[in-house]
Structure formats: C-alpha cells, structure tokens
Amino acid sequence: MSVNTGTTAGEPLMRPMSAETRRAHRDAFSDRIFRRTVAAAGLFVLLVLGGAAFSMLWGGRDAFLTFGPEFLWSTEWDAVNHRFGALVPIYGTIVTALIAMIIAVPVSFGIAVYLTEVAPTWLRTPVGAAIELLAGIPSIIYGMWGLFVFVPFMGEYISPWLNDNIGEWPILGPLFRGPPLGMGMLTAGIVLAVMVIPFISSVMREVFLTVPTRLKESAYALGSTTTEVVWDVVLPYTRSAVIGGIFLGLGRALGETMAVTFVLGNAHRLSASLLEPGNSIAATIANEFTEADSDIYLSSLIALGFLLFVVTFIVLAIAKLMLSRLNRQEFAK
C-alpha cells in the first residue's frame, strides 16, 4: 500500500524557511539598501561638486574665450573698456591666505598644546569653550571689528613701525614699505588668522587628546620633559590629522569673503608691499557683482569664481597627497 505525499517523482520537498534563514535574508536586504543609500549620498556630493564647477566654467566661458590664457596673468581690470585680468585677485587671495597660515599655525599649535598638556584641569573647559565660540562668530563681525578697531591700530602703530624699522632691509624691506593706511594685505592676513585659529586649534586639540596616555606617561617616566613629549610623542602620533586640520584652515582662509572685503582695500593693482591695499577673488566678486553692467564683466566675475574653485581644489589635492605619503611612510616603518 503506497502513501501519497503530494509530490511527484524527482520534485524536492519544499520546507518552510526557519526563523534564522528569514532573518539572514532580511539582514542581507537591509545591508544592500544601506550600502546603496550611502553610495547615493557620496555620489550626490560628487554631482553637486561637478555641477557647481561646470556651472561656473560655463558662466565664465565668455571671459576665457575673449581673453584666452592672458586672463590668468593680466593685471588689467578696466570695467569701462571691458578689459579684465585675474592676476591681482589671485595674488591677493594666495598672499593673504599664506599670511594667515604663517600666523595661525604656530598660535593654534600653542593653544592645543596648552589645553592638552599644560593647562590645569579646571581651566581647560572654559578656554576650550571660548575657542569654539570664536569659531561660531560670523565673518561680517570679524570684518567690522577689523575695519573699526584693527585698521586704525595698524595705521597708527604697526604700519609706521614696520616701515621705519624693516622697510629699509635689503630683502624683506619691500614687503613692509608703504603708506600707513591701515588697510592692506597684511591687515587682511592677520584678520584671517584670527578667524582660522579656532578651527585649526580645535582640530589639533581633539587629535592631541587621542594620544594614548600610556605613551606619554612612559615618556615622562624615562625622564622626558613636556617639550620632548610633545615633539617626540604627541606630534608624530597625530601628524596626519594635524596636517589635515592645517589645510582645512587654509581652505577656510582662501574662500573668506566679507572679512577680507572690509580690510583689504579693494585696489586692483599689483604691489610687493604687504602694507598696500590689494584685492582677492572673493572680495572682487562681492564688491562688483551688482555693478556688472555687461555680459563680459559678469562673465569675468564668474570666471574668477571658477579660478577660486580651482585654487581651493589644488590646495586640498596637495593636502590629500601629503597625507597619503605620510601614511605610506608610517606603514613602511
């Protein structure tokens, strides 16, 4: 006597999935959704970045086609005769950012070291909070402070002293020789330094706190001083992150608009003196965008925006290459 099982010969018996199998399928599906979602977020950033760059390039096409490569090294900026060049704004942008970094990097390093290695515990929290508050102040407030407070101070005290004491030096003299106007690339660089110090010092402070306490205690146990611990233990351990924070501040300085516009002087002339008024890409766009009375004028301003994008991209690319090289050297050790 045969029993009918409900299946034909050769057909496998279908068994219901167990709870573990259903959970595995559900987890795999959720993981695929998650990966595709975060991948879409990453691609969205690339699309926005590429779209912004292409839109600025397309908007500045008339300037690039009209003036050609000469647009990059021409110092002429004549809105009446419709002759434009980008060298003065590019020069002012790079010089003010470099001045800011020369001042901001050692000061930020000192702040971070003080808060992590030297300051008493009760003082670290309020000083750290003050640094974070400085980072949250709008740039226009820095610009107003620079124009109404720092520019008169520069014109009355700092610029005359630099002109009288350093202006006659053979190499550095031309950099600090000029009228005591108060406005200029040095003033803009100092204001930028005040603005980027909170960003760089905050990054340095956070990465210095990641250094294992045992490493520092071992160095102190061997007789190392605080200076030796910082230079031989803390800084090598956090070198990559410190460089990343510095270039983050540099990118902030390159793109600053309002504060620089207030104190730079907005003069389209190329001068070796840091005391002379100058111009930057962001300040030029902010000052003259509403005054663009022709297509070529407007296209030239948009082309400046594209050049600022290119300069910032080059700086960040250099930072990325430096970090990659440092990582390879660390792995090689």
Short mmCIF file of C-alpha atoms in Angstrom, two decimals:
data_model
loop_
_atom_site.label_atom_id
_atom_site.label_comp_id
_atom_site.label_asym_id
_atom_site.label_seq_id
_atom_site.Cartn_x
_atom_site.Cartn_y
_atom_site.Cartn_z
CA MET A 1 0.00 0.00 0.00
CA SER A 2 1.50 3.40 -1.06
CA VAL A 3 1.17 6.73 0.66
CA ASN A 4 0.55 9.86 -1.42
CA THR A 5 2.99 12.56 -0.30
CA GLY A 6 1.64 15.24 -2.68
CA THR A 7 4.89 15.47 -4.68
CA THR A 8 5.88 13.96 -7.96
CA ALA A 9 8.96 11.86 -8.55
CA GLY A 10 12.15 13.93 -8.64
CA GLU A 11 10.48 17.07 -7.14
CA PRO A 12 12.20 18.30 -3.94
CA LEU A 13 10.19 18.65 -0.84
CA MET A 14 9.60 22.40 -0.07
CA ARG A 15 10.15 23.15 3.57
CA PRO A 16 9.24 26.42 5.23
CA MET A 17 12.21 28.70 5.96
CA SER A 18 13.37 28.78 9.51
CA ALA A 19 13.46 32.00 11.56
CA GLU A 20 17.26 32.16 11.24
CA THR A 21 17.06 31.94 7.43
CA ARG A 22 14.41 34.64 7.20
CA ARG A 23 16.46 36.89 9.43
CA ALA A 24 19.56 36.30 7.28
CA HIS A 25 17.63 37.26 4.12
CA ARG A 26 16.20 40.32 5.84
CA ASP A 27 19.62 41.42 7.07
CA ALA A 28 21.14 40.96 3.62
CA PHE A 29 18.36 43.04 2.05
CA SER A 30 18.77 45.78 4.65
CA ASP A 31 22.53 45.80 4.12
CA ARG A 32 22.07 46.23 0.35
CA ILE A 33 19.67 49.11 0.93
CA PHE A 34 22.09 50.73 3.35
CA ARG A 35 25.07 50.42 1.01
CA ARG A 36 23.11 51.84 -1.91
CA THR A 37 21.86 54.72 0.23
CA VAL A 38 25.28 55.79 1.45
CA ALA A 39 26.71 55.30 -2.06
CA ALA A 40 24.00 57.61 -3.40
CA ALA A 41 24.93 60.17 -0.74
CA GLY A 42 28.58 60.03 -1.81
CA LEU A 43 27.69 60.31 -5.50
CA PHE A 44 25.37 63.21 -4.68
CA VAL A 45 28.35 65.14 -3.28
CA LEU A 46 30.35 64.47 -6.43
CA LEU A 47 27.44 65.51 -8.63
CA VAL A 48 26.92 68.75 -6.72
CA LEU A 49 30.65 69.50 -6.83
CA GLY A 50 30.89 68.77 -10.53
CA GLY A 51 27.71 70.71 -11.25
CA ALA A 52 28.97 73.78 -9.38
CA ALA A 53 32.32 73.67 -11.16
CA PHE A 54 30.71 73.20 -14.57
CA SER A 55 28.18 76.00 -13.99
CA MET A 56 30.96 78.44 -13.08
CA LEU A 57 33.05 77.32 -16.04
CA TRP A 58 30.06 77.72 -18.34
CA GLY A 59 29.24 81.13 -16.91
CA GLY A 60 32.82 82.30 -17.38
CA ARG A 61 33.24 80.89 -20.87
CA ASP A 62 32.93 84.34 -22.50
CA ALA A 63 35.83 85.68 -20.44
CA PHE A 64 38.04 82.66 -21.15
CA LEU A 65 37.22 82.76 -24.87
CA THR A 66 37.64 86.52 -25.16
CA PHE A 67 40.88 86.97 -23.21
CA GLY A 68 42.32 83.46 -23.54
CA PRO A 69 45.19 82.38 -21.27
CA GLU A 70 46.12 86.04 -20.81
CA PHE A 71 43.20 86.29 -18.39
CA LEU A 72 45.27 84.36 -15.83
CA TRP A 73 48.31 86.66 -15.78
CA SER A 74 46.90 90.02 -16.81
CA THR A 75 46.84 92.75 -14.12
CA GLU A 76 44.36 94.91 -16.03
CA TRP A 77 40.88 95.41 -14.62
CA ASP A 78 39.13 98.09 -16.62
CA ALA A 79 35.35 97.92 -16.39
CA VAL A 80 34.91 100.90 -18.76
CA ASN A 81 36.88 99.41 -21.64
CA HIS A 82 35.88 95.84 -20.76
CA ARG A 83 39.41 94.58 -20.21
CA PHE A 84 39.82 92.14 -17.32
CA GLY A 85 42.60 90.06 -15.82
CA ALA A 86 42.70 87.74 -12.82
CA LEU A 87 46.31 88.03 -11.63
CA VAL A 88 45.73 90.70 -8.95
CA PRO A 89 42.80 88.85 -7.27
CA ILE A 90 44.64 85.52 -7.45
CA TYR A 91 47.79 87.07 -5.98
CA GLY A 92 45.85 88.75 -3.18
CA THR A 93 43.97 85.55 -2.35
CA ILE A 94 47.13 83.46 -2.08
CA VAL A 95 49.20 86.05 -0.20
CA THR A 96 46.54 86.83 2.43
CA ALA A 97 45.91 83.12 2.98
CA LEU A 98 49.65 82.44 3.41
CA ILE A 99 50.00 85.30 5.89
CA ALA A 100 47.07 83.90 7.83
CA MET A 101 48.58 80.42 7.95
CA ILE A 102 52.04 81.69 8.97
CA ILE A 103 50.40 83.34 11.98
CA ALA A 104 47.63 80.85 12.72
CA VAL A 105 49.53 77.54 12.64
CA PRO A 106 52.02 78.19 15.46
CA VAL A 107 49.41 80.00 17.57
CA SER A 108 46.92 77.15 17.10
CA PHE A 109 49.59 74.61 17.95
CA GLY A 110 50.43 76.51 21.13
CA ILE A 111 46.75 76.69 22.13
CA ALA A 112 46.24 72.97 21.55
CA VAL A 113 49.38 72.01 23.49
CA TYR A 114 48.45 74.29 26.35
CA LEU A 115 44.92 72.88 26.62
CA THR A 116 46.05 69.25 26.47
CA GLU A 117 49.40 69.21 28.28
CA VAL A 118 49.97 72.34 30.36
CA ALA A 119 46.73 73.99 31.48
CA PRO A 120 45.18 72.91 34.79
CA THR A 121 42.10 70.76 34.51
CA TRP A 122 39.71 73.45 35.76
CA LEU A 123 40.88 75.87 33.05
CA ARG A 124 40.71 73.57 30.03
CA THR A 125 36.93 73.53 29.67
CA PRO A 126 36.31 77.32 29.73
CA VAL A 127 39.22 78.06 27.38
CA GLY A 128 38.10 75.32 25.01
CA ALA A 129 34.57 76.72 25.06
CA ALA A 130 35.92 80.19 24.27
CA ILE A 131 37.80 78.81 21.27
CA GLU A 132 34.64 77.15 19.99
CA LEU A 133 32.70 80.39 20.44
CA LEU A 134 35.26 82.24 18.34
CA ALA A 135 34.66 79.71 15.57
CA GLY A 136 30.95 80.50 15.63
CA ILE A 137 31.26 84.28 15.20
CA PRO A 138 30.01 85.38 11.73
CA SER A 139 32.65 86.62 9.33
CA ILE A 140 30.99 90.01 8.94
CA ILE A 141 31.56 90.64 12.67
CA TYR A 142 35.27 89.98 12.17
CA GLY A 143 35.19 92.36 9.22
CA MET A 144 33.54 95.14 11.21
CA TRP A 145 35.99 94.62 14.06
CA GLY A 146 38.86 94.73 11.59
CA LEU A 147 37.61 97.91 9.92
CA PHE A 148 36.70 99.94 13.01
CA VAL A 149 39.23 98.66 15.53
CA PHE A 150 42.18 96.89 13.93
CA VAL A 151 42.67 99.06 10.81
CA PRO A 152 43.15 102.29 12.87
CA PHE A 153 45.53 100.42 15.17
CA MET A 154 47.53 99.16 12.19
CA GLY A 155 47.64 102.58 10.57
CA GLU A 156 48.74 104.38 13.72
CA TYR A 157 51.19 101.95 15.29
CA ILE A 158 52.09 98.79 13.37
CA SER A 159 52.49 100.08 9.80
CA PRO A 160 54.72 103.07 10.73
CA TRP A 161 56.90 100.86 12.91
CA LEU A 162 57.31 98.27 10.16
CA ASN A 163 58.05 100.96 7.60
CA ASP A 164 60.66 102.67 9.77
CA ASN A 165 62.39 99.58 11.16
CA ILE A 166 62.07 96.88 8.47
CA GLY A 167 61.30 98.89 5.34
CA GLU A 168 64.99 99.60 4.65
CA TRP A 169 66.13 95.98 4.86
CA PRO A 170 67.55 94.64 1.57
CA ILE A 171 65.26 91.61 1.06
CA LEU A 172 62.31 91.92 3.41
CA GLY A 173 62.21 95.69 3.14
CA PRO A 174 59.96 95.97 0.04
CA LEU A 175 57.37 93.78 1.77
CA PHE A 176 56.95 96.23 4.67
CA ARG A 177 57.40 99.54 2.89
CA GLY A 178 54.37 101.68 2.20
CA PRO A 179 51.98 104.34 3.45
CA PRO A 180 50.41 103.81 6.88
CA LEU A 181 46.89 103.32 5.56
CA GLY A 182 45.99 100.51 7.92
CA MET A 183 44.24 98.60 5.13
CA GLY A 184 46.21 96.13 3.08
CA MET A 185 47.15 92.52 2.59
CA LEU A 186 48.96 92.27 5.93
CA THR A 187 45.88 93.51 7.77
CA ALA A 188 43.65 91.10 5.86
CA GLY A 189 46.04 88.24 6.60
CA ILE A 190 46.03 88.99 10.33
CA VAL A 191 42.22 89.16 10.43
CA LEU A 192 42.06 85.87 8.53
CA ALA A 193 44.49 84.35 11.03
CA VAL A 194 42.19 85.35 13.90
CA MET A 195 39.31 83.70 12.03
CA VAL A 196 41.01 80.37 11.26
CA ILE A 197 42.80 79.93 14.59
CA PRO A 198 39.68 78.48 16.29
CA PHE A 199 39.23 75.88 13.52
CA ILE A 200 42.84 74.71 13.46
CA SER A 201 43.30 74.76 17.23
CA SER A 202 40.08 72.80 17.78
CA VAL A 203 41.19 70.08 15.36
CA MET A 204 44.66 69.92 16.93
CA ARG A 205 43.22 69.77 20.42
CA GLU A 206 40.89 66.90 19.56
CA VAL A 207 43.61 64.84 17.86
CA PHE A 208 46.09 65.51 20.68
CA LEU A 209 43.53 64.07 23.10
CA THR A 210 43.54 60.81 21.12
CA VAL A 211 47.16 60.10 22.03
CA PRO A 212 47.19 57.14 24.48
CA THR A 213 48.02 58.27 27.99
CA ARG A 214 50.37 55.31 28.44
CA LEU A 215 52.65 56.61 25.69
CA LYS A 216 53.03 59.99 27.33
CA GLU A 217 53.41 58.52 30.81
CA SER A 218 56.11 56.18 29.53
CA ALA A 219 57.99 59.12 28.06
CA TYR A 220 57.69 61.07 31.30
CA ALA A 221 58.87 58.00 33.24
CA LEU A 222 62.02 57.90 31.09
CA GLY A 223 62.81 61.48 32.08
CA SER A 224 61.37 63.37 29.11
CA THR A 225 60.24 66.95 29.55
CA THR A 226 56.89 68.27 28.38
CA THR A 227 58.53 69.75 25.29
CA GLU A 228 60.12 66.41 24.41
CA VAL A 229 56.85 64.56 24.94
CA VAL A 230 55.04 66.96 22.62
CA TRP A 231 57.64 66.87 19.85
CA ASP A 232 58.66 63.21 20.09
CA VAL A 233 55.38 61.51 21.07
CA VAL A 234 52.28 63.63 20.57
CA LEU A 235 53.16 65.31 17.28
CA PRO A 236 54.44 62.20 15.45
CA TYR A 237 51.39 60.23 16.61
CA THR A 238 48.96 62.83 15.28
CA ARG A 239 50.96 64.19 12.34
CA SER A 240 48.49 63.26 9.61
CA ALA A 241 45.49 64.70 11.43
CA VAL A 242 47.39 67.89 12.28
CA ILE A 243 48.28 68.45 8.62
CA GLY A 244 44.67 67.81 7.68
CA GLY A 245 43.50 70.44 10.17
CA ILE A 246 46.01 72.95 8.83
CA PHE A 247 44.81 72.52 5.26
CA LEU A 248 41.22 72.75 6.46
CA GLY A 249 42.04 76.16 7.88
CA LEU A 250 43.83 77.11 4.66
CA GLY A 251 40.74 76.26 2.65
CA ARG A 252 38.71 78.44 5.03
CA ALA A 253 41.13 81.33 4.52
CA LEU A 254 41.12 81.04 0.73
CA GLY A 255 37.36 81.33 0.47
CA GLU A 256 36.70 84.03 3.06
CA THR A 257 34.74 86.97 1.65
CA MET A 258 33.22 89.54 3.99
CA ALA A 259 36.03 89.99 6.50
CA VAL A 260 38.61 90.37 3.72
CA THR A 261 36.38 92.78 1.82
CA PHE A 262 36.26 95.14 4.80
CA VAL A 263 40.03 95.41 5.40
CA LEU A 264 41.85 94.54 2.16
CA GLY A 265 41.38 97.88 0.46
CA ASN A 266 39.91 96.50 -2.78
CA ALA A 267 42.52 98.04 -5.11
CA HIS A 268 43.21 96.39 -8.48
CA ARG A 269 46.94 96.92 -8.53
CA LEU A 270 49.84 94.55 -8.01
CA SER A 271 52.30 95.56 -5.31
CA ALA A 272 55.06 93.77 -3.47
CA SER A 273 54.31 95.69 -0.29
CA LEU A 274 52.05 93.97 2.21
CA LEU A 275 51.03 97.37 3.55
CA GLU A 276 49.46 98.39 0.24
CA PRO A 277 45.77 97.77 -0.49
CA GLY A 278 45.05 94.82 -2.74
CA ASN A 279 42.21 92.58 -3.75
CA SER A 280 41.15 88.95 -3.62
CA ILE A 281 38.89 86.77 -5.71
CA ALA A 282 36.11 86.60 -3.15
CA ALA A 283 36.29 90.33 -2.37
CA THR A 284 36.22 91.25 -6.06
CA ILE A 285 33.11 89.16 -6.66
CA ALA A 286 31.36 90.52 -3.55
CA ASN A 287 32.14 94.16 -4.39
CA GLU A 288 31.48 94.20 -8.11
CA PHE A 289 28.86 91.56 -8.84
CA THR A 290 25.99 94.04 -8.57
CA GLU A 291 27.89 96.56 -10.72
CA ALA A 292 28.44 94.22 -13.68
CA ASP A 293 26.80 96.17 -16.49
CA SER A 294 27.88 93.96 -19.38
CA ASP A 295 27.99 90.29 -20.25
CA ILE A 296 31.79 90.19 -20.40
CA TYR A 297 32.02 91.91 -17.00
CA LEU A 298 29.67 89.38 -15.42
CA SER A 299 31.42 86.51 -17.18
CA SER A 300 34.79 87.70 -15.85
CA LEU A 301 33.49 87.67 -12.28
CA ILE A 302 32.07 84.18 -12.70
CA ALA A 303 35.40 83.11 -14.22
CA LEU A 304 37.10 84.39 -11.05
CA GLY A 305 34.77 82.17 -9.05
CA PHE A 306 35.84 79.19 -11.15
CA LEU A 307 39.51 80.06 -10.58
CA LEU A 308 38.88 80.22 -6.82
CA PHE A 309 37.33 76.76 -7.08
CA VAL A 310 40.42 75.53 -8.94
CA VAL A 311 42.84 77.07 -6.42
CA THR A 312 40.97 75.53 -3.49
CA PHE A 313 40.84 72.17 -5.23
CA ILE A 314 44.59 72.26 -5.87
CA VAL A 315 45.28 73.08 -2.22
CA LEU A 316 43.08 70.24 -0.96
CA ALA A 317 44.59 67.85 -3.52
CA ILE A 318 48.07 68.72 -2.26
CA ALA A 319 46.89 68.06 1.29
CA LYS A 320 45.50 64.70 0.26
CA LEU A 321 48.75 63.73 -1.46
CA MET A 322 50.77 64.76 1.59
CA LEU A 323 48.55 62.73 3.90
CA SER A 324 48.76 59.70 1.62
CA ARG A 325 52.54 59.97 1.51
CA LEU A 326 52.73 60.24 5.30
CA ASN A 327 50.50 57.19 5.68
CA ARG A 328 52.70 55.18 3.32
CA GLN A 329 55.79 56.21 5.29
CA GLU A 330 54.16 55.18 8.56
CA PHE A 331 53.15 51.81 7.14
CA ALA A 332 56.67 51.34 5.75
CA LYS A 333 58.07 51.72 9.24
#
